[in-house]
């Protein structure tokens, strides 16, 4: 008899499969498609361990099973090969990432191939190949064109020792996780993808995918959509504040929005001055300035409208006093050429206007004295040209420019009698987002995030500044830890609660984060757990604003109730008050309904070398210019040093031949962007490229993508729930909006598998020195099939389990028994040259065999539909045991055809789990082609039905019932069924059974 030898069988069939290209997929529309995919793997230099193998074994079992069921299966593989490990290795060894990755890919691919996975290797892709990341760059430019990719300055964690940006997760107790040094916040210009524009769709469309509720919940929590209100809390001013408004030519204090501003601010402890300028129709600079100097007090806010803007600038430089802010509304450019405007708009006194062109401005002085500068423009202002915007942008580079819709020249003829937008720049306010506006009467203090911008405008002590500095060293994960003790500091400044007008203190605390809501909260300690803890520690007032039945007075109550301590709202339900208080505050311009999100825009840029270059050229004249499509890809150059520069730039900044280019727009000298893209960019669309991997004209052909996509089975761990999976969904929705594809969700079914742990129950890790490598097990003779079987048999596929050496021995012995059973059948058939058919030889045995076969086919088929790999394998083990029992009683000669059918079915049912041995046995049983493209066996329902027999039940010799039970019922099962029968139980009531006798197939006798 031939011996089972995986070392011979497995390489043999791997070579056959590779040569025959049996697993290559085509767009065959005659079969239902099935796209099976595992997460895009990073080709690590370390050997693949059995923990990794489970991921691919699950995918392969699904692919092989569905292929045999007649589906057109696409099951590809490729490499997500950008990332820090290769770059750090290059820094350490001098070996380029390109060379290291190529070697790693070769090694990883060999490891996958020796496991016998049925990948379509003709579709292999690599994210570091320019032919691939050319299209990643193309998608970047598509996002840029749609306004979804933008660059702005952002504070990031920075390790001065490693000279790199760190993620929040990489900061532990204010120190770098890698080197242990203190980290700092560094302002860097970063590129972002505007994923927040898609927040609602990303949340809502989770209802349309077959994912676990746990993963959906993680994404929903990450998106963090919440319905509430944004409420304005004004800063309490001890003394009256002043605002000086300068009107334009032919202006008057009773015109435009000036009376409204005076009335609105006057009710809030403000003095608003709008002096009428002498000879407004024929302005004289000296007289206007003399009037303004008489009105201006240091620390006031100055607002200049139209020609009043250059007049306000002249006032600042001649008064030589600091203002608290400068607001310019539709400002006229005093250097403008007025001649064509004079012809176009003869109603304006342009000769008077021209006099303002004679003023000489000291821009450095004005910037120093002005405080915060805000400039308003309208989209339909016929008097203000682009030259005005350019003029003020040049001289006020740090100003805030606001462009409003439909405001004309911001005067009465444009319908402007009110100007609520200007209030935000005059009166300091703190905007607060809350989901519980019904608790506003219980807001006894405000808490700001240490990064809140208003802190720069407040007079705060050294103690507050020190606290802010310490807080900024902590990661957001540290700050969000609910168990840690609350810290904070009082600013010395107060706000006014808009609901009850009470003065409340403003605190700074690190449990408030800058990225969620507005970076400020109204603290309601009676109804919020974190606020309760904070108030208790710092002895701050706690005011309950609704009755709470059965509530614990020693902790915050966050439920609903009947409102109290809330003025006119008392007696309402909390839901009624929520609606009414927001409406009332909105009428006063102090609140508005708002939906808030936790999710932030995706920071895409990295100051590292090993990533896809960002396809942007920076021109001094034209700004950030997209690289033309014809010039893609922007190829990552090979460089000498991969060390980060330490100044916030990637190593590419030191490659002048890469950096220095001409602007695609104006041909002037320009510089390339030297940041590279986050690796998640390349993995956000690779599943689409697999549908058309060799297309050099476009990223993919729409027809091919729409044929294969979305992915039917996406397999991997839960660790990417809120990064890769979210980013891939975002990119897919953008492509759908661009009509590049006909679907907007990339993965129909997500399958998150459990981990294979080390035998000691710990996670397998090289650092723990507890990894088990399949290469070594294969060399020891166990073979890939035994490993694959254990990966799936060790427990439910979606639960973690510890690796078992004994279990591996068990799966090997099972395969050996399977091999031996079929070899014995083949040997007996050869020795006796048995050619006669079994029909008529032993019909009862044949029926027994076929019933066993069809029961197993049904069991395995139904379990495989639910991915019950472990129960399927258990059923096959039981099947082999049953076949051995039948063989020991009858041998193979009496029903040889039935035996052959049973063994052929065994190879087919076992094929998705153990592809090598089954391919060998399939061939030895004389079957043509490959078992892996044979038709999955079907069961005959008649043969699956249980054969029932009638069993009488006697009590003290009298028949009391008859039972229909399976023919193979055991003694224990028969007696139990008898006692549970309703008639029998009635006769046994209150009596003890002294003896129970079972006559197999006929009778149960009970003696009482």
mmCIF file of C-alpha atoms in Angstrom, residues 554-879:
data_model
loop_
_atom_site.group_PDB
_atom_site.id
_atom_site.type_symbol
_atom_site.label_atom_id
_atom_site.label_comp_id
_atom_site.label_asym_id
_atom_site.label_seq_id
_atom_site.Cartn_x
_atom_site.Cartn_y
_atom_site.Cartn_z
ATOM 1 C CA UNK A 554 -24.727 60.910 44.819
ATOM 2 C CA UNK A 555 -24.085 60.666 41.084
ATOM 3 C CA UNK A 556 -25.078 62.301 37.808
ATOM 4 C CA UNK A 557 -28.434 61.354 36.310
ATOM 5 C CA UNK A 558 -28.327 61.250 32.491
ATOM 6 C CA UNK A 559 -31.861 60.092 31.732
ATOM 7 C CA UNK A 560 -35.105 61.968 31.095
ATOM 8 C CA UNK A 561 -37.553 63.600 33.497
ATOM 9 C CA UNK A 562 -39.808 66.566 34.291
ATOM 10 C CA UNK A 563 -38.063 69.931 34.112
ATOM 11 C CA UNK A 564 -37.451 72.046 37.225
ATOM 12 C CA UNK A 565 -35.159 74.974 38.190
ATOM 13 C CA UNK A 566 -35.450 76.146 34.569
ATOM 14 C CA UNK A 567 -37.646 79.226 34.597
ATOM 15 C CA UNK A 568 -40.611 79.187 32.219
ATOM 16 C CA UNK A 569 -39.793 75.642 31.098
ATOM 17 C CA UNK A 570 -40.585 74.109 34.497
ATOM 18 C CA UNK A 571 -43.123 71.296 34.250
ATOM 19 C CA UNK A 572 -42.239 70.361 30.681
ATOM 20 C CA UNK A 573 -40.763 67.009 29.787
ATOM 21 C CA UNK A 574 -37.069 67.160 28.947
ATOM 22 C CA UNK A 575 -37.814 66.368 25.288
ATOM 23 C CA UNK A 576 -40.333 69.251 25.122
ATOM 24 C CA UNK A 577 -37.828 71.628 26.665
ATOM 25 C CA UNK A 578 -35.104 70.555 24.234
ATOM 26 C CA UNK A 579 -37.229 71.713 21.344
ATOM 27 C CA UNK A 580 -38.482 74.925 22.945
ATOM 28 C CA UNK A 581 -35.266 76.256 24.478
ATOM 29 C CA UNK A 582 -33.370 75.959 21.194
ATOM 30 C CA UNK A 583 -36.150 77.806 19.344
ATOM 31 C CA UNK A 584 -36.159 80.580 21.948
ATOM 32 C CA UNK A 585 -32.385 81.011 21.939
ATOM 33 C CA UNK A 586 -32.343 80.912 18.116
ATOM 34 C CA UNK A 587 -34.751 83.851 17.970
ATOM 35 C CA UNK A 588 -32.162 85.852 19.931
ATOM 36 C CA UNK A 589 -29.368 84.674 17.611
ATOM 37 C CA UNK A 590 -27.770 82.646 20.403
ATOM 38 C CA UNK A 591 -28.350 79.066 19.233
ATOM 39 C CA UNK A 592 -29.030 76.887 16.243
ATOM 40 C CA UNK A 593 -29.785 73.228 15.697
ATOM 41 C CA UNK A 594 -26.734 71.299 14.566
ATOM 42 C CA UNK A 595 -25.510 67.823 13.743
ATOM 43 C CA UNK A 596 -22.041 67.153 15.087
ATOM 44 C CA UNK A 597 -19.490 64.485 14.194
ATOM 45 C CA UNK A 598 -16.505 63.021 16.002
ATOM 46 C CA UNK A 599 -14.841 62.002 12.763
ATOM 47 C CA UNK A 600 -12.120 64.347 11.493
ATOM 48 C CA UNK A 601 -10.732 64.795 8.042
ATOM 49 C CA UNK A 602 -8.231 62.129 7.086
ATOM 50 C CA UNK A 603 -4.634 63.311 7.522
ATOM 51 C CA UNK A 604 -3.027 61.804 4.429
ATOM 52 C CA UNK A 605 0.484 63.272 4.273
ATOM 53 C CA UNK A 606 3.550 61.668 5.818
ATOM 54 C CA UNK A 607 7.008 63.183 6.240
ATOM 55 C CA UNK A 608 8.610 59.883 5.273
ATOM 56 C CA UNK A 609 10.201 58.452 2.166
ATOM 57 C CA UNK A 610 8.552 55.082 1.559
ATOM 58 C CA UNK A 611 5.107 56.053 0.253
ATOM 59 C CA UNK A 612 3.420 57.188 -2.943
ATOM 60 C CA UNK A 613 4.547 60.767 -3.721
ATOM 61 C CA UNK A 614 1.803 63.383 -3.509
ATOM 62 C CA UNK A 615 1.310 64.670 -7.095
ATOM 63 C CA UNK A 616 1.386 68.409 -6.357
ATOM 64 C CA UNK A 617 3.828 71.115 -7.479
ATOM 65 C CA UNK A 618 4.146 74.304 -5.425
ATOM 66 C CA UNK A 619 4.549 77.436 -7.527
ATOM 67 C CA UNK A 620 5.284 80.879 -6.009
ATOM 68 C CA UNK A 621 2.724 82.390 -8.379
ATOM 69 C CA UNK A 622 0.053 79.729 -8.881
ATOM 70 C CA UNK A 623 0.197 77.994 -5.503
ATOM 71 C CA UNK A 624 -0.483 74.252 -5.261
ATOM 72 C CA UNK A 625 -0.746 72.966 -8.830
ATOM 73 C CA UNK A 626 -1.827 69.441 -9.784
ATOM 74 C CA UNK A 627 0.661 67.370 -11.748
ATOM 75 C CA UNK A 628 -0.890 66.868 -15.226
ATOM 76 C CA UNK A 629 -2.237 63.363 -15.927
ATOM 77 C CA UNK A 630 0.270 62.891 -18.722
ATOM 78 C CA UNK A 631 3.126 63.286 -16.215
ATOM 79 C CA UNK A 632 1.867 60.554 -13.889
ATOM 80 C CA UNK A 633 3.218 58.619 -12.156
ATOM 81 C CA UNK A 634 5.433 60.865 -10.094
ATOM 82 C CA UNK A 635 7.984 58.145 -9.499
ATOM 83 C CA UNK A 636 9.596 57.762 -6.085
ATOM 84 C CA UNK A 637 13.333 58.296 -6.717
ATOM 85 C CA UNK A 638 16.021 56.169 -5.160
ATOM 86 C CA UNK A 639 17.992 58.286 -2.704
ATOM 87 C CA UNK A 640 21.125 57.914 -0.605
ATOM 88 C CA UNK A 641 19.771 58.712 2.857
ATOM 89 C CA UNK A 642 16.382 57.712 4.217
ATOM 90 C CA UNK A 643 16.825 59.573 7.508
ATOM 91 C CA UNK A 644 13.997 62.043 8.281
ATOM 92 C CA UNK A 645 15.290 65.613 8.113
ATOM 93 C CA UNK A 646 13.908 66.678 11.500
ATOM 94 C CA UNK A 647 12.496 69.935 10.125
ATOM 95 C CA UNK A 648 9.127 68.498 9.192
ATOM 96 C CA UNK A 649 10.129 67.485 5.672
ATOM 97 C CA UNK A 650 10.569 64.002 4.256
ATOM 98 C CA UNK A 651 13.953 62.730 2.999
ATOM 99 C CA UNK A 652 12.722 63.588 -0.520
ATOM 100 C CA UNK A 653 13.338 67.255 0.306
ATOM 101 C CA UNK A 654 17.059 66.467 0.025
ATOM 102 C CA UNK A 655 16.760 65.219 -3.562
ATOM 103 C CA UNK A 656 17.088 68.385 -5.710
ATOM 104 C CA UNK A 657 16.617 66.521 -8.996
ATOM 105 C CA UNK A 658 13.220 65.384 -7.675
ATOM 106 C CA UNK A 659 12.179 68.606 -5.962
ATOM 107 C CA UNK A 660 13.110 71.275 -8.507
ATOM 108 C CA UNK A 661 10.706 71.369 -11.454
ATOM 109 C CA UNK A 662 8.820 73.825 -13.623
ATOM 110 C CA UNK A 663 5.272 74.872 -12.857
ATOM 111 C CA UNK A 664 2.841 73.108 -15.219
ATOM 112 C CA UNK A 665 0.801 76.328 -15.458
ATOM 113 C CA UNK A 666 3.319 79.117 -15.939
ATOM 114 C CA UNK A 667 6.645 77.275 -16.455
ATOM 115 C CA UNK A 668 8.253 79.221 -13.616
ATOM 116 C CA UNK A 669 10.695 77.541 -11.227
ATOM 117 C CA UNK A 670 8.688 75.506 -8.728
ATOM 118 C CA UNK A 671 9.083 72.691 -6.209
ATOM 119 C CA UNK A 672 7.461 69.314 -5.862
ATOM 120 C CA UNK A 673 5.537 68.331 -2.752
ATOM 121 C CA UNK A 674 7.927 66.177 -0.725
ATOM 122 C CA UNK A 675 5.402 64.538 1.601
ATOM 123 C CA UNK A 676 4.235 61.077 0.664
ATOM 124 C CA UNK A 677 0.801 59.541 1.062
ATOM 125 C CA UNK A 678 -0.346 57.470 3.996
ATOM 126 C CA UNK A 679 -0.208 53.777 3.091
ATOM 127 C CA UNK A 680 -3.952 53.566 3.607
ATOM 128 C CA UNK A 681 -4.382 55.530 0.371
ATOM 129 C CA UNK A 682 -3.037 52.655 -1.715
ATOM 130 C CA UNK A 683 -5.162 50.109 0.160
ATOM 131 C CA UNK A 684 -8.326 52.187 -0.269
ATOM 132 C CA UNK A 685 -8.909 50.983 -3.809
ATOM 133 C CA UNK A 686 -6.782 47.870 -4.498
ATOM 134 C CA UNK A 687 -9.884 45.640 -4.547
ATOM 135 C CA UNK A 688 -10.983 47.533 -7.662
ATOM 136 C CA UNK A 689 -7.643 47.134 -9.407
ATOM 137 C CA UNK A 690 -7.806 43.336 -9.033
ATOM 138 C CA UNK A 691 -10.705 43.394 -11.502
ATOM 139 C CA UNK A 692 -8.444 44.875 -14.190
ATOM 140 C CA UNK A 693 -4.843 44.742 -12.914
ATOM 141 C CA UNK A 694 -2.912 45.291 -16.145
ATOM 142 C CA UNK A 695 -4.760 48.298 -17.577
ATOM 143 C CA UNK A 696 -2.224 51.035 -18.367
ATOM 144 C CA UNK A 697 -4.786 53.458 -19.822
ATOM 145 C CA UNK A 698 -6.925 53.909 -16.729
ATOM 146 C CA UNK A 699 -7.237 52.664 -13.185
ATOM 147 C CA UNK A 700 -9.753 50.047 -14.274
ATOM 148 C CA UNK A 701 -12.331 49.285 -16.904
ATOM 149 C CA UNK A 702 -15.805 50.083 -15.611
ATOM 150 C CA UNK A 703 -17.370 47.015 -17.234
ATOM 151 C CA UNK A 704 -14.927 44.661 -15.519
ATOM 152 C CA UNK A 705 -15.240 46.352 -12.152
ATOM 153 C CA UNK A 706 -19.030 46.348 -12.306
ATOM 154 C CA UNK A 707 -18.930 42.641 -13.190
ATOM 155 C CA UNK A 708 -16.817 41.578 -10.197
ATOM 156 C CA UNK A 709 -17.561 44.164 -7.548
ATOM 157 C CA UNK A 710 -18.615 44.586 -4.823
ATOM 158 C CA UNK A 711 -16.502 42.033 -2.975
ATOM 159 C CA UNK A 712 -18.769 39.198 -1.788
ATOM 160 C CA UNK A 713 -16.565 37.898 1.039
ATOM 161 C CA UNK A 714 -14.004 40.278 2.610
ATOM 162 C CA UNK A 715 -11.922 38.463 5.206
ATOM 163 C CA UNK A 716 -9.657 39.796 7.927
ATOM 164 C CA UNK A 717 -9.360 40.826 11.550
ATOM 165 C CA UNK A 718 -11.358 43.519 13.333
ATOM 166 C CA UNK A 719 -8.291 45.762 13.794
ATOM 167 C CA UNK A 720 -9.035 47.792 10.649
ATOM 168 C CA UNK A 721 -12.667 48.539 11.503
ATOM 169 C CA UNK A 722 -12.269 52.314 11.720
ATOM 170 C CA UNK A 723 -9.351 52.981 9.409
ATOM 171 C CA UNK A 724 -8.935 50.889 6.266
ATOM 172 C CA UNK A 725 -12.594 49.849 6.090
ATOM 173 C CA UNK A 726 -13.798 53.429 6.552
ATOM 174 C CA UNK A 727 -11.301 54.884 4.064
ATOM 175 C CA UNK A 728 -12.132 52.231 1.442
ATOM 176 C CA UNK A 729 -15.839 53.019 1.783
ATOM 177 C CA UNK A 730 -15.097 56.749 1.430
ATOM 178 C CA UNK A 731 -13.072 56.280 -1.776
ATOM 179 C CA UNK A 732 -15.720 53.975 -3.204
ATOM 180 C CA UNK A 733 -18.451 56.549 -2.616
ATOM 181 C CA UNK A 734 -16.391 59.269 -4.294
ATOM 182 C CA UNK A 735 -15.871 56.993 -7.331
ATOM 183 C CA UNK A 736 -19.580 56.235 -7.393
ATOM 184 C CA UNK A 737 -20.350 59.974 -7.392
ATOM 185 C CA UNK A 738 -17.918 60.371 -10.299
ATOM 186 C CA UNK A 739 -19.820 57.597 -12.148
ATOM 187 C CA UNK A 740 -16.649 55.508 -12.356
ATOM 188 C CA UNK A 741 -18.523 52.562 -10.799
ATOM 189 C CA UNK A 742 -22.161 51.503 -10.274
ATOM 190 C CA UNK A 743 -22.005 50.629 -6.568
ATOM 191 C CA UNK A 744 -21.207 52.693 -3.480
ATOM 192 C CA UNK A 745 -20.282 50.018 -0.932
ATOM 193 C CA UNK A 746 -17.142 47.964 -1.660
ATOM 194 C CA UNK A 747 -17.671 44.935 0.606
ATOM 195 C CA UNK A 748 -21.049 43.189 0.754
ATOM 196 C CA UNK A 749 -20.097 40.747 3.514
ATOM 197 C CA UNK A 750 -17.302 41.293 6.001
ATOM 198 C CA UNK A 751 -15.932 38.259 7.781
ATOM 199 C CA UNK A 752 -13.799 39.017 10.844
ATOM 200 C CA UNK A 753 -11.956 35.905 11.970
ATOM 201 C CA UNK A 754 -10.668 35.053 15.414
ATOM 202 C CA UNK A 755 -6.945 34.894 16.142
ATOM 203 C CA UNK A 756 -4.792 31.825 16.476
ATOM 204 C CA UNK A 757 -2.965 32.313 19.756
ATOM 205 C CA UNK A 758 0.229 30.671 20.952
ATOM 206 C CA UNK A 759 -0.201 27.428 22.932
ATOM 207 C CA UNK A 760 0.175 29.485 26.153
ATOM 208 C CA UNK A 761 -2.803 31.629 25.164
ATOM 209 C CA UNK A 762 -0.764 34.755 24.328
ATOM 210 C CA UNK A 763 -0.901 36.545 21.003
ATOM 211 C CA UNK A 764 1.758 35.227 18.642
ATOM 212 C CA UNK A 765 4.546 37.747 18.275
ATOM 213 C CA UNK A 766 8.172 37.742 17.281
ATOM 214 C CA UNK A 767 8.931 39.849 20.364
ATOM 215 C CA UNK A 768 7.367 37.166 22.590
ATOM 216 C CA UNK A 769 9.394 34.510 20.786
ATOM 217 C CA UNK A 770 6.290 32.318 20.617
ATOM 218 C CA UNK A 771 5.518 32.171 16.892
ATOM 219 C CA UNK A 772 4.987 28.840 15.141
ATOM 220 C CA UNK A 773 5.925 28.869 11.474
ATOM 221 C CA UNK A 774 4.164 26.609 8.967
ATOM 222 C CA UNK A 775 7.439 26.185 7.039
ATOM 223 C CA UNK A 776 8.919 24.214 9.931
ATOM 224 C CA UNK A 777 5.796 22.081 10.352
ATOM 225 C CA UNK A 778 5.802 21.263 6.657
ATOM 226 C CA UNK A 779 9.467 20.280 6.824
ATOM 227 C CA UNK A 780 8.668 18.011 9.793
ATOM 228 C CA UNK A 781 6.276 16.090 7.540
ATOM 229 C CA UNK A 782 2.895 17.268 8.771
ATOM 230 C CA UNK A 783 2.171 18.939 5.436
ATOM 231 C CA UNK A 784 0.113 22.010 4.567
ATOM 232 C CA UNK A 785 -3.170 20.079 4.539
ATOM 233 C CA UNK A 786 -2.840 19.063 8.205
ATOM 234 C CA UNK A 787 -2.105 22.689 9.152
ATOM 235 C CA UNK A 788 -5.075 23.966 7.121
ATOM 236 C CA UNK A 789 -7.403 21.422 8.727
ATOM 237 C CA UNK A 790 -6.367 22.403 12.234
ATOM 238 C CA UNK A 791 -6.741 26.140 11.446
ATOM 239 C CA UNK A 792 -10.411 25.496 10.627
ATOM 240 C CA UNK A 793 -11.185 22.616 13.024
ATOM 241 C CA UNK A 794 -9.700 24.206 16.163
ATOM 242 C CA UNK A 795 -12.901 26.178 16.796
ATOM 243 C CA UNK A 796 -15.480 28.454 15.121
ATOM 244 C CA UNK A 797 -13.704 30.556 12.487
ATOM 245 C CA UNK A 798 -14.780 33.843 14.102
ATOM 246 C CA UNK A 799 -13.470 32.979 17.569
ATOM 247 C CA UNK A 800 -9.895 32.944 18.828
ATOM 248 C CA UNK A 801 -8.229 29.684 19.822
ATOM 249 C CA UNK A 802 -4.841 28.550 21.098
ATOM 250 C CA UNK A 803 -2.656 26.534 18.755
ATOM 251 C CA UNK A 804 -2.410 22.869 19.708
ATOM 252 C CA UNK A 805 0.479 20.603 18.787
ATOM 253 C CA UNK A 806 -1.692 17.646 19.796
ATOM 254 C CA UNK A 807 -4.418 18.955 17.524
ATOM 255 C CA UNK A 808 -1.999 19.036 14.595
ATOM 256 C CA UNK A 809 -1.160 15.417 15.260
ATOM 257 C CA UNK A 810 -4.880 14.695 15.247
ATOM 258 C CA UNK A 811 -5.559 16.299 11.862
ATOM 259 C CA UNK A 812 -2.536 14.548 10.389
ATOM 260 C CA UNK A 813 -3.811 11.187 11.657
ATOM 261 C CA UNK A 814 -7.256 11.905 10.202
ATOM 262 C CA UNK A 815 -5.738 12.553 6.772
ATOM 263 C CA UNK A 816 -3.651 9.426 7.139
ATOM 264 C CA UNK A 817 -6.777 7.368 7.940
ATOM 265 C CA UNK A 818 -8.544 8.896 4.927
ATOM 266 C CA UNK A 819 -5.558 8.052 2.737
ATOM 267 C CA UNK A 820 -5.341 4.500 4.113
ATOM 268 C CA UNK A 821 -9.077 3.832 3.635
ATOM 269 C CA UNK A 822 -8.941 4.794 -0.044
ATOM 270 C CA UNK A 823 -5.642 2.978 -0.613
ATOM 271 C CA UNK A 824 -7.129 -0.206 0.887
ATOM 272 C CA UNK A 825 -10.115 0.116 -1.423
ATOM 273 C CA UNK A 826 -7.852 0.621 -4.444
ATOM 274 C CA UNK A 827 -5.566 -2.247 -3.453
ATOM 275 C CA UNK A 828 -8.490 -4.632 -2.984
ATOM 276 C CA UNK A 829 -10.025 -3.579 -6.280
ATOM 277 C CA UNK A 830 -6.721 -4.254 -8.040
ATOM 278 C CA UNK A 831 -5.987 -7.544 -6.332
ATOM 279 C CA UNK A 832 -9.401 -9.079 -6.982
ATOM 280 C CA UNK A 833 -9.912 -7.219 -10.245
ATOM 281 C CA UNK A 834 -13.408 -6.514 -9.025
ATOM 282 C CA UNK A 835 -15.345 -5.160 -11.964
ATOM 283 C CA UNK A 836 -18.853 -6.401 -11.227
ATOM 284 C CA UNK A 837 -21.329 -3.806 -10.091
ATOM 285 C CA UNK A 838 -22.552 -3.938 -6.524
ATOM 286 C CA UNK A 839 -26.281 -3.896 -7.318
ATOM 287 C CA UNK A 840 -27.775 -7.186 -6.319
ATOM 288 C CA UNK A 841 -24.774 -8.274 -4.280
ATOM 289 C CA UNK A 842 -25.769 -6.728 -0.958
ATOM 290 C CA UNK A 843 -28.565 -4.213 -1.294
ATOM 291 C CA UNK A 844 -28.776 -3.579 2.465
ATOM 292 C CA UNK A 845 -25.075 -2.703 2.667
ATOM 293 C CA UNK A 846 -25.319 -0.485 -0.397
ATOM 294 C CA UNK A 847 -28.248 1.377 1.191
ATOM 295 C CA UNK A 848 -26.326 1.788 4.421
ATOM 296 C CA UNK A 849 -23.333 3.224 2.548
ATOM 297 C CA UNK A 850 -25.420 5.602 0.463
ATOM 298 C CA UNK A 851 -27.433 6.791 3.482
ATOM 299 C CA UNK A 852 -24.150 7.546 5.249
ATOM 300 C CA UNK A 853 -22.853 9.373 2.151
ATOM 301 C CA UNK A 854 -25.916 11.539 1.624
ATOM 302 C CA UNK A 855 -26.354 12.428 5.278
ATOM 303 C CA UNK A 856 -22.760 13.645 5.294
ATOM 304 C CA UNK A 857 -23.169 15.576 2.041
ATOM 305 C CA UNK A 858 -26.211 17.353 3.483
ATOM 306 C CA UNK A 859 -24.528 18.076 6.809
ATOM 307 C CA UNK A 860 -21.307 19.460 5.270
ATOM 308 C CA UNK A 861 -23.172 21.425 2.579
ATOM 309 C CA UNK A 862 -25.476 23.101 5.077
ATOM 310 C CA UNK A 863 -22.636 23.838 7.498
ATOM 311 C CA UNK A 864 -20.493 25.315 4.708
ATOM 312 C CA UNK A 865 -23.295 27.698 3.804
ATOM 313 C CA UNK A 866 -22.925 29.094 7.337
ATOM 314 C CA UNK A 867 -19.100 28.852 7.295
ATOM 315 C CA UNK A 868 -19.251 26.042 9.821
ATOM 316 C CA UNK A 869 -15.792 24.778 8.909
ATOM 317 C CA UNK A 870 -15.155 23.084 12.247
ATOM 318 C CA UNK A 871 -18.491 21.239 12.258
ATOM 319 C CA UNK A 872 -18.017 20.280 8.594
ATOM 320 C CA UNK A 873 -14.631 18.744 9.372
ATOM 321 C CA UNK A 874 -16.087 17.017 12.438
ATOM 322 C CA UNK A 875 -18.800 15.531 10.193
ATOM 323 C CA UNK A 876 -16.125 14.287 7.775
ATOM 324 C CA UNK A 877 -14.186 12.686 10.611
ATOM 325 C CA UNK A 878 -17.370 10.946 11.737
ATOM 326 C CA UNK A 879 -18.024 9.938 8.121
#
